[in-house]
Structure formats: structure tokens, C-alpha cells
Amino acid sequence: MTTPILPALSAERLSATTLLRFATAGSVDDGKSTLVGRLLHDSKSILTDQLEAVEQVSLSRGQEAPDLALLTDGLRAEREQGITIDVAYRYFATTRRRFILADTPGHVQYTRNMVTGASTAELAVVLVDARNGVVEQTRRHAAVAALLRVPHVVLAVNKMDLVEYAEPVFAAIAEEFTAYAASLGVPEITAIPISALAGDNVVEPSAHMDWYGGPTVLEHLETVPVSHDLTACHARFPVQYVIRPQTAEHPDYRGYAGQIAAGVFRVGEAVSVLPSGRTTTITGIDALGESVDIAWAPQSVTLRLADDIDISRGDLIAPADDAPPVTQDVEATVCHVADQPLSVGKRVLLKHTTRTVKAIVKDIPSRLTLDDLSQHPAPGQLVANDIGRVVVRTAEPLALDAYADSRRTGSFLLIDPADGTTLTAGMAGTAFAAAPEPVVADADDAEWDF
Amino acid sequence: MSTVTSVPEGTVNPYALNHLDSLESEAVHIFREVAGEFERPVILFSGGKDSIVMLHLALKAFAPAPVPFTLLHVDTGHNFPEVLEYRDRTVAKHGLRLHVASVQEYIDAGKLRERPDGTRNPLQTVPLTEAIQQHRFDAVFGGGRRDEEKARAKERVFSLRDEFSQWDPRRQRPELWQLYNGRHAPGEHVRVFPISNWTELDVWQYIEREGIELPEIYFAHEREVFSRNGMWLTAGGWGGPKEHEATETRLVRYRTVGDMSCTGAVDSDATTLEAVITEIAASRLTERGATRADDKMSEAAMEDRKREGYF
């Protein structure tokens, strides 16, 4: 059963929904635009005037049917070339949830754009053409989702109508992909057989695939859990801004404003301030004007502390008994996103949470080939869309977590100090999550090609 | 297929934020990033609902301290009087500082020429960019949302503009995680869109939840209007109606607030926030499709104006 579309909603039902950020990835002709178009269209998120505009342009170009890609290709250059150059963000809603869709281009040269889309995504949809199965590009998309630690991955096996809706075709692709993605440490994989063009299992359950008992794409998007058990996360609070009104009404107020990056903070808790390491106690939490006893990620709050110690933007507040290590030597997996290369010896700025420090690239030990996950030692430099390992020395200590523990406090940017260009997206610590222990180590494992 | 979920299905996660709280938290984070990293930020404030929500978010982000930003309004000279009254009242209430860049003054001084179609929206670009240069603003908050228009959907939250305020969509910085890169050379500035990820419905739900006051024209009221290009325009000194255009009194409200010459009213009997939200949820037209004439000029009208320095 699919949930009713927006117009049936009352205001109360609407406000009770949660938000899911997800990204789509697929090769050029896998039908990604059709899938996105169908999700938007069938959830009534394409409004009449937008559709009319698309129809008008399609018609003027001599196309018979409206080209739904025109909805997402918002730039002149994209429409002229008929390709998606940049990430587009789309918004739609059902009774259960609001969605922010990062629609990322499929071309190999736009790996950086998939990285951009995946960096904030809680779920990635990887599209595969049922006729072609798992191809290089599929492995690349799975690897990027794994690197960025996107918590949920959906494999959408598309164009099932062109393989006579055959279960064995789907099962073989699902098995191959799941084994590959699991080996990269993707925690959850859901495979769904679909036809975006015919509408099978996208919003409505398919009448052609009785053998499939799982959810449609939209049902899965609506029900996948978005927030994690924060009590199990290391609590982290990067200080953004110090609030000191110095007014007659609030002469002594001093609060540390920020967005909780991970975990939970409570009034009365003993905390450390990094990198100095001084300790104090939380005396109050102001949640945008309301005083509360407890706050959690990703709430934007203001913390008040017992001691008047020196704290400024860039510092990190963490529980006294669970503070991250402080280091000036950062080892990370990075995706190079700029046109100018990154070389050993390059002086850069490193932006980590609210802190920007000078840094130097000490080493580039390896470059990763996403197609087969092989490592090329000592490439000397990274160019646009390369993924590699780097070692960076910073001028000041950073309170850095492993990206595996926190996407927020384990991520950073390298910035060119000369012109401000964002050069590189960094993820501290090991590249891929450790593969989960196989439940049964049977002989089939030997045939997996990784 | 492995299914690893952190919360068993069917249980309510006590730490789940609803969508409005998520969007609010994100927007506040963006306001504070700008306060932490820029010298001279300014909020574009027109008295329209998006800029009103932005100001509300800024007030919450820095409470109990005052908002550390000044405001800037580009006045086309064809603004709704109710909206200007609201603007001035709000500025006074919060003890804010407002700069006004006036299109009328530019026309009177011969620096801008009135367009034959009478719309002044495109004329805002020059006073806006000159005000940014004159006051040396280095971060300019705008209430643009990505759901409004397909060119806006492509723009970053932090959008670097060159010394001519131009947007180059092909030279945008990738925007990763919540790490916003605001570095810019002297003379350049950054346009910042804290409510990029909000939809029109989110804005209205947030207004209702927070009990935010709006100018009256957002609610259904009787108004003297006439029809032009399929839109109901308010009759007035800005130049409408023409001889062949007949005025009539209709029950209408506005979905957007802008220049009177190109912002249309919609037929509506929604006099409360709840009724407005119900109406928007059921509408088959986008806010701009329903009420903005200037976006219909060409397929890339917004992109072209943004390249020139418009928001």
C-alpha cells in the first residue's frame, strides 16, 4: 500500500513527519531521470506549471513525450548538452516523510558530485540496468557510498520489463551487488526490482512480479530509520560562536553556540574543551530560546558552562570521559574535487568542523581505483575525481574523530589558501568499514571477485 | 539481504527530530557560521514571508543577544504599502538597522531606465550590487529556496559572487557535509541561503508553529484588481490598469510579495494560517508559476538574472 499524496493531508499530519536526505546514482542510460521523474510525478510533486513548461520545451524541440530530465537539468548548459552537470536538489513529501533528493550526475568525471550528494545523504539509491547487471559504474557508486558511509543503500534493478520480469535475473544481480557492497562495509542493502518507465515497484507495487515480496522504492524511503541510537555515539559539540549580549537584561550571559555534531549532552555533565583539555560542567542548555535539560544531534543549541574558561570558535566540547584524541597528523581517505591537482608538499588550509588551520600535504601514499579497489602506490598527486590516501600535518592540533565514528567530526575540507578553492573532501581514518563477519563461511565465498 | 537497523521497526525513536526542527537547526547553523566567519554580513529583508522567516531564525540563533547583522531592502518603488509598513514596524521592534536601496532614486537620477513592460524586478540588480559594494558587505543572506525555480535548485548554500556580483554556475564550489567554504577575495562576496532546503509548505508550517506575524496581504481580503497575462494585479499608481483593462473587486491573497507590477494575487478565501496551509498543500501550481510574471520571460530567465547579480 502506498500512502496518500499531499493534497489529502491535514496540517497536523504534515507537521509530524521526519526528513530523509537521499542521493541517487546511476550511469547515463540507466533511467535515473525517469526514476526521479516518476517519484516526483507520482508523489504529485511536479506541479502543473512546471509540467507545462517541460511539455512546451520538449514540443519545441520536436520530442513527442515530455522529457522529464528537463525538470532537473536547471542550467542552460545542461539543457543544451542534454546531460546533468551538477547536483540538483529536489523536494517531495508523503504523509509519512519529507524528502530531500540530491540528484547526482552519472558520468565518471562527476564522481566529485556524487561525493557531494552522498556527504549529507542518509540513503543512496544505486540504479542498475537489469540487462547489463553490475558494471564498473555500479561498483564505483557502491564504493563511493561505502566511503562516505551512507548508512542505507538501495539497489534499484531497473528495466525489469525488458527482461520479462524474470526473478533469476534480479536475484543474480542483487546477490552480486550485495556481496560486493557488504565487503566494503555498507551496513544495509535493500534490492528492489523496478521498471521506472512502466512504474513497477517505484510508487505502486508491481503486478508483474509476484515473486517479489519487499517494499516499493517509495515505501522503503518512507520507512527506513533516519536517526540512530545517539546514546551509543560519542557526543561532540563544535563551538561555532560565543554569545555574549552584555545588555542590561543579560549582563553576564555567556553561551557557546553550535550544532551538536553527534550524541547527547545533558545539564550537569562534566565536559572537556579541546584542544586545550580544560574541564568544566554544563550548567545550562538553551535550545533556541527554550531552556532544556537534554539536547542531541543535530540540534542547534547554546551551552552554558560552570567555569569562565577561554573558549572560542573552533574549540570542541566533548564528555570529559569520552573526548577524541588531539592530533596534528591527519591520515585520511580523500576525494579530490578541484580541477587543479593536489601534490605532495602543497600548503593548504584544513577546515574541520568550525576550525580552519594551516596544513601541509606530507604524503600521498596511494590512489584508489574504484573499479576494482586496487591501490596505486605513491601517485605523487591527485587530480579531479581521484580518490586516494593522504597524510596531512596541521599547524595546530585538531580534535579529530575517525570518519567511521562520526561523519561530522571525522570529515574535513582542504582549501587552496591562494584563491579559496575547495580542493579536497577528507575522511579521517581507514577507508572502508571492516567487512562484517560472514555468518556462514561457505565455499561460495571463494568465487567472489574481491 | 542484510538488514541492520539501529532502531527496531515500530518503535518511536526518542531522538528523531521532525522535519521543521531539522530545517530550523540547519538554518541556524548557517546563520552562526556566517556570524563566525564574516566581517560585514547583511540580511536582505523585503517584508516577504521568506525574509520574515529568515529574520525570525536569526533572532533565535543569537538569543538572548541581538542579531549581529544589519538589514538591506531593495525597494522597487512599487512595493505594497502594507508590506513597507510591516517592514518598518519590524525593524523598529527589534532595534535593527535597515539600509534601503531605491530603484526609484536610480530612475530619477537617470541611472536606470524604466522598462517598456513596466516591471521593475529586473531593475533591482544594479541598486542591490551597488549597495553591496558601497557598504562592503561580504556576506549577503537571501531567502531563496531551491524548490522555487530550477536554476535556484542548482545553487549552493554559500554562493560565491565575483566583484561584479555575478554567479557562474559552472564554477561553483562543491559543498560537502555541513562544511561551508566562505573564503573570498576582497571585493567578492558570498550569497548565503539558509533556507535553501525549505519548501513553500515548510515556510508556512513554520510560520504557523512559531506564531510569526505576517503582512495582511498574505491572507484573503477584498482588493481592486485587474487581469493581465492571466494574473490578478493590484491597481495602483505604478501604472495599472491600462485603458482596456477593467478593474474588479475580488477576494484574493498573495503567495509571494514583490514588485506590484509583476506579482499576481490568487483567488482565495483563506483568512487563517491553517486555511493557507490547506490551500498550498492542494495547489497544483508552484508559487512562482502562479504569481510571478518575470520568471515566464524565458526558459532561463532566473539563471540569466542570477548571472548578472540578482538573487
mmCIF file of N, CA and C in Angstrom, chain A residues 328-392:
data_model
loop_
_atom_site.group_PDB
_atom_site.id
_atom_site.type_symbol
_atom_site.label_atom_id
_atom_site.label_comp_id
_atom_site.label_asym_id
_atom_site.label_seq_id
_atom_site.Cartn_x
_atom_site.Cartn_y
_atom_site.Cartn_z
ATOM 1 N N GLN A 328 48.036 16.467 15.293
ATOM 2 C CA GLN A 328 48.439 17.356 14.196
ATOM 3 C C GLN A 328 48.787 16.550 12.951
ATOM 4 N N ASP A 329 48.672 15.241 13.053
ATOM 5 C CA ASP A 329 48.957 14.385 11.907
ATOM 6 C C ASP A 329 47.687 13.659 11.491
ATOM 7 N N VAL A 330 47.188 14.042 10.337
ATOM 8 C CA VAL A 330 45.901 13.529 9.875
ATOM 9 C C VAL A 330 46.141 12.540 8.743
ATOM 10 N N GLU A 331 45.661 11.328 8.931
ATOM 11 C CA GLU A 331 45.689 10.348 7.842
ATOM 12 C C GLU A 331 44.259 10.137 7.392
ATOM 13 N N ALA A 332 44.045 10.228 6.107
ATOM 14 C CA ALA A 332 42.661 10.210 5.646
ATOM 15 C C ALA A 332 42.535 9.674 4.235
ATOM 16 N N THR A 333 41.318 9.270 3.915
ATOM 17 C CA THR A 333 40.951 9.000 2.534
ATOM 18 C C THR A 333 40.298 10.272 2.014
ATOM 19 N N VAL A 334 40.682 10.669 0.807
ATOM 20 C CA VAL A 334 40.128 11.915 0.287
ATOM 21 C C VAL A 334 39.570 11.715 -1.110
ATOM 22 N N CYS A 335 38.641 12.574 -1.469
ATOM 23 C CA CYS A 335 38.217 12.667 -2.867
ATOM 24 C C CYS A 335 38.620 14.048 -3.342
ATOM 25 N N HIS A 336 39.416 14.092 -4.413
ATOM 26 C CA HIS A 336 39.863 15.387 -4.906
ATOM 27 C C HIS A 336 38.776 15.975 -5.799
ATOM 28 N N VAL A 337 38.329 17.191 -5.464
ATOM 29 C CA VAL A 337 37.165 17.746 -6.146
ATOM 30 C C VAL A 337 37.485 18.950 -7.032
ATOM 31 N N ALA A 338 38.739 19.392 -7.048
ATOM 32 C CA ALA A 338 39.076 20.599 -7.819
ATOM 33 C C ALA A 338 39.785 20.243 -9.121
ATOM 34 N N ASP A 339 39.808 21.186 -10.044
ATOM 35 C CA ASP A 339 40.492 20.958 -11.313
ATOM 36 C C ASP A 339 42.006 21.022 -11.166
ATOM 37 N N GLN A 340 42.488 21.903 -10.252
ATOM 38 C CA GLN A 340 43.932 21.903 -10.059
ATOM 39 C C GLN A 340 44.335 20.730 -9.177
ATOM 40 N N PRO A 341 45.481 20.061 -9.487
ATOM 41 C CA PRO A 341 45.839 18.849 -8.745
ATOM 42 C C PRO A 341 46.307 19.129 -7.318
ATOM 43 N N LEU A 342 46.326 18.099 -6.506
ATOM 44 C CA LEU A 342 46.853 18.161 -5.141
ATOM 45 C C LEU A 342 48.160 17.374 -5.130
ATOM 46 N N SER A 343 49.241 18.065 -4.745
ATOM 47 C CA SER A 343 50.559 17.423 -4.799
ATOM 48 C C SER A 343 51.171 17.359 -3.412
ATOM 49 N N VAL A 344 52.115 16.444 -3.243
ATOM 50 C CA VAL A 344 52.875 16.369 -2.005
ATOM 51 C C VAL A 344 53.632 17.687 -1.824
ATOM 52 N N GLY A 345 53.611 18.229 -0.630
ATOM 53 C CA GLY A 345 54.287 19.496 -0.355
ATOM 54 C C GLY A 345 53.384 20.705 -0.462
ATOM 55 N N LYS A 346 52.157 20.504 -0.975
ATOM 56 C CA LYS A 346 51.217 21.617 -1.150
ATOM 57 C C LYS A 346 50.794 22.175 0.211
ATOM 58 N N ARG A 347 50.852 23.498 0.309
ATOM 59 C CA ARG A 347 50.362 24.155 1.529
ATOM 60 C C ARG A 347 48.889 24.471 1.349
ATOM 61 N N VAL A 348 48.094 24.088 2.325
ATOM 62 C CA VAL A 348 46.642 24.204 2.212
ATOM 63 C C VAL A 348 46.054 24.749 3.514
ATOM 64 N N LEU A 349 44.765 25.022 3.472
ATOM 65 C CA LEU A 349 44.007 25.245 4.702
ATOM 66 C C LEU A 349 43.158 24.005 4.925
ATOM 67 N N LEU A 350 43.037 23.612 6.193
ATOM 68 C CA LEU A 350 42.201 22.457 6.501
ATOM 69 C C LEU A 350 41.027 22.948 7.329
ATOM 70 N N LYS A 351 39.816 22.746 6.811
ATOM 71 C CA LYS A 351 38.623 23.137 7.565
ATOM 72 C C LYS A 351 37.983 21.899 8.164
ATOM 73 N N HIS A 352 37.969 21.866 9.502
ATOM 74 C CA HIS A 352 37.393 20.738 10.232
ATOM 75 C C HIS A 352 36.390 21.307 11.223
ATOM 76 N N THR A 353 35.183 20.860 11.198
ATOM 77 C CA THR A 353 34.060 21.440 11.954
ATOM 78 C C THR A 353 34.106 22.971 11.831
ATOM 79 N N THR A 354 34.289 23.681 12.931
ATOM 80 C CA THR A 354 34.280 25.143 12.846
ATOM 81 C C THR A 354 35.695 25.708 12.881
ATOM 82 N N ARG A 355 36.687 24.859 12.685
ATOM 83 C CA ARG A 355 38.075 25.274 12.831
ATOM 84 C C ARG A 355 38.797 25.212 11.491
ATOM 85 N N THR A 356 39.472 26.273 11.115
ATOM 86 C CA THR A 356 40.273 26.266 9.896
ATOM 87 C C THR A 356 41.732 26.521 10.268
ATOM 88 N N VAL A 357 42.608 25.599 9.883
ATOM 89 C CA VAL A 357 44.028 25.712 10.255
ATOM 90 C C VAL A 357 44.912 25.552 9.024
ATOM 91 N N LYS A 358 46.138 26.056 9.126
ATOM 92 C CA LYS A 358 47.108 25.842 8.056
ATOM 93 C C LYS A 358 47.583 24.403 8.089
ATOM 94 N N ALA A 359 47.907 23.872 6.931
ATOM 95 C CA ALA A 359 48.359 22.480 6.878
ATOM 96 C C ALA A 359 49.236 22.268 5.658
ATOM 97 N N ILE A 360 49.965 21.168 5.654
ATOM 98 C CA ILE A 360 50.790 20.833 4.501
ATOM 99 C C ILE A 360 50.575 19.362 4.157
ATOM 100 N N VAL A 361 50.495 19.072 2.868
ATOM 101 C CA VAL A 361 50.319 17.684 2.430
ATOM 102 C C VAL A 361 51.678 16.997 2.507
ATOM 103 N N LYS A 362 51.839 16.082 3.472
ATOM 104 C CA LYS A 362 53.141 15.436 3.682
ATOM 105 C C LYS A 362 53.345 14.253 2.742
ATOM 106 N N ASP A 363 52.264 13.571 2.433
ATOM 107 C CA ASP A 363 52.434 12.358 1.635
ATOM 108 C C ASP A 363 51.109 11.997 0.961
ATOM 109 N N ILE A 364 51.215 11.400 -0.194
ATOM 110 C CA ILE A 364 50.050 10.799 -0.846
ATOM 111 C C ILE A 364 50.433 9.336 -1.083
ATOM 112 N N PRO A 365 50.184 8.487 -0.087
ATOM 113 C CA PRO A 365 50.689 7.109 -0.178
ATOM 114 C C PRO A 365 50.064 6.300 -1.312
ATOM 115 N N SER A 366 48.801 6.580 -1.638
ATOM 116 C CA SER A 366 48.191 5.738 -2.668
ATOM 117 C C SER A 366 46.995 6.407 -3.312
ATOM 118 N N ARG A 367 46.691 5.933 -4.499
ATOM 119 C CA ARG A 367 45.477 6.344 -5.203
ATOM 120 C C ARG A 367 44.647 5.082 -5.422
ATOM 121 N N LEU A 368 43.358 5.216 -5.221
ATOM 122 C CA LEU A 368 42.466 4.063 -5.279
ATOM 123 C C LEU A 368 41.773 4.019 -6.642
ATOM 124 N N THR A 369 41.751 2.833 -7.245
ATOM 125 C CA THR A 369 40.933 2.667 -8.436
ATOM 126 C C THR A 369 39.601 2.098 -7.989
ATOM 127 N N LEU A 370 38.559 2.873 -8.179
ATOM 128 C CA LEU A 370 37.264 2.457 -7.644
ATOM 129 C C LEU A 370 36.717 1.223 -8.358
ATOM 130 N N ASP A 371 37.095 1.065 -9.629
ATOM 131 C CA ASP A 371 36.539 -0.048 -10.394
ATOM 132 C C ASP A 371 36.857 -1.390 -9.742
ATOM 133 N N ASP A 372 38.108 -1.562 -9.334
ATOM 134 C CA ASP A 372 38.483 -2.859 -8.757
ATOM 135 C C ASP A 372 39.082 -2.716 -7.358
ATOM 136 N N LEU A 373 39.025 -1.496 -6.806
ATOM 137 C CA LEU A 373 39.524 -1.202 -5.465
ATOM 138 C C LEU A 373 41.027 -1.463 -5.323
ATOM 139 N N SER A 374 41.756 -1.475 -6.418
ATOM 140 C CA SER A 374 43.199 -1.680 -6.306
ATOM 141 C C SER A 374 43.869 -0.362 -5.916
ATOM 142 N N GLN A 375 44.991 -0.462 -5.220
ATOM 143 C CA GLN A 375 45.733 0.708 -4.750
ATOM 144 C C GLN A 375 46.947 0.947 -5.635
ATOM 145 N N HIS A 376 47.093 2.178 -6.108
ATOM 146 C CA HIS A 376 48.300 2.529 -6.857
ATOM 147 C C HIS A 376 49.212 3.301 -5.924
ATOM 148 N N PRO A 377 50.379 2.741 -5.592
ATOM 149 C CA PRO A 377 51.230 3.410 -4.608
ATOM 150 C C PRO A 377 51.844 4.695 -5.143
ATOM 151 N N ALA A 378 52.052 5.649 -4.241
ATOM 152 C CA ALA A 378 52.774 6.892 -4.498
ATOM 153 C C ALA A 378 52.464 7.541 -5.839
ATOM 154 N N PRO A 379 51.250 7.960 -6.053
ATOM 155 C CA PRO A 379 50.907 8.586 -7.330
ATOM 156 C C PRO A 379 51.510 9.987 -7.491
ATOM 157 N N GLY A 380 52.017 10.572 -6.388
ATOM 158 C CA GLY A 380 52.627 11.903 -6.475
ATOM 159 C C GLY A 380 51.615 13.018 -6.388
ATOM 160 N N GLN A 381 50.493 12.863 -7.057
ATOM 161 C CA GLN A 381 49.445 13.874 -6.970
ATOM 162 C C GLN A 381 48.075 13.241 -7.209
ATOM 163 N N LEU A 382 47.068 13.985 -6.828
ATOM 164 C CA LEU A 382 45.705 13.564 -7.124
ATOM 165 C C LEU A 382 45.084 14.605 -8.048
ATOM 166 N N VAL A 383 44.353 14.140 -9.042
ATOM 167 C CA VAL A 383 43.648 15.072 -9.923
ATOM 168 C C VAL A 383 42.142 14.942 -9.685
ATOM 169 N N ALA A 384 41.406 15.795 -10.372
ATOM 170 C CA ALA A 384 39.956 15.847 -10.158
ATOM 171 C C ALA A 384 39.328 14.457 -10.215
ATOM 172 N N ASN A 385 38.468 14.172 -9.268
ATOM 173 C CA ASN A 385 37.718 12.924 -9.154
ATOM 174 C C ASN A 385 38.534 11.745 -8.633
ATOM 175 N N ASP A 386 39.837 11.937 -8.382
ATOM 176 C CA ASP A 386 40.645 10.867 -7.789
ATOM 177 C C ASP A 386 40.253 10.664 -6.338
ATOM 178 N N ILE A 387 40.333 9.410 -5.921
ATOM 179 C CA ILE A 387 40.180 9.084 -4.503
ATOM 180 C C ILE A 387 41.504 8.479 -4.049
ATOM 181 N N GLY A 388 42.035 8.962 -2.949
ATOM 182 C CA GLY A 388 43.332 8.451 -2.512
ATOM 183 C C GLY A 388 43.531 8.633 -1.027
ATOM 184 N N ARG A 389 44.679 8.145 -0.569
ATOM 185 C CA ARG A 389 45.062 8.327 0.825
ATOM 186 C C ARG A 389 46.004 9.513 0.901
ATOM 187 N N VAL A 390 45.846 10.344 1.920
ATOM 188 C CA VAL A 390 46.799 11.435 2.114
ATOM 189 C C VAL A 390 47.206 11.501 3.588
ATOM 190 N N VAL A 391 48.384 12.067 3.803
ATOM 191 C CA VAL A 391 48.848 12.365 5.151
ATOM 192 C C VAL A 391 49.079 13.865 5.216
ATOM 193 N N VAL A 392 48.434 14.504 6.168
ATOM 194 C CA VAL A 392 48.486 15.964 6.281
ATOM 195 C C VAL A 392 49.004 16.329 7.664
#
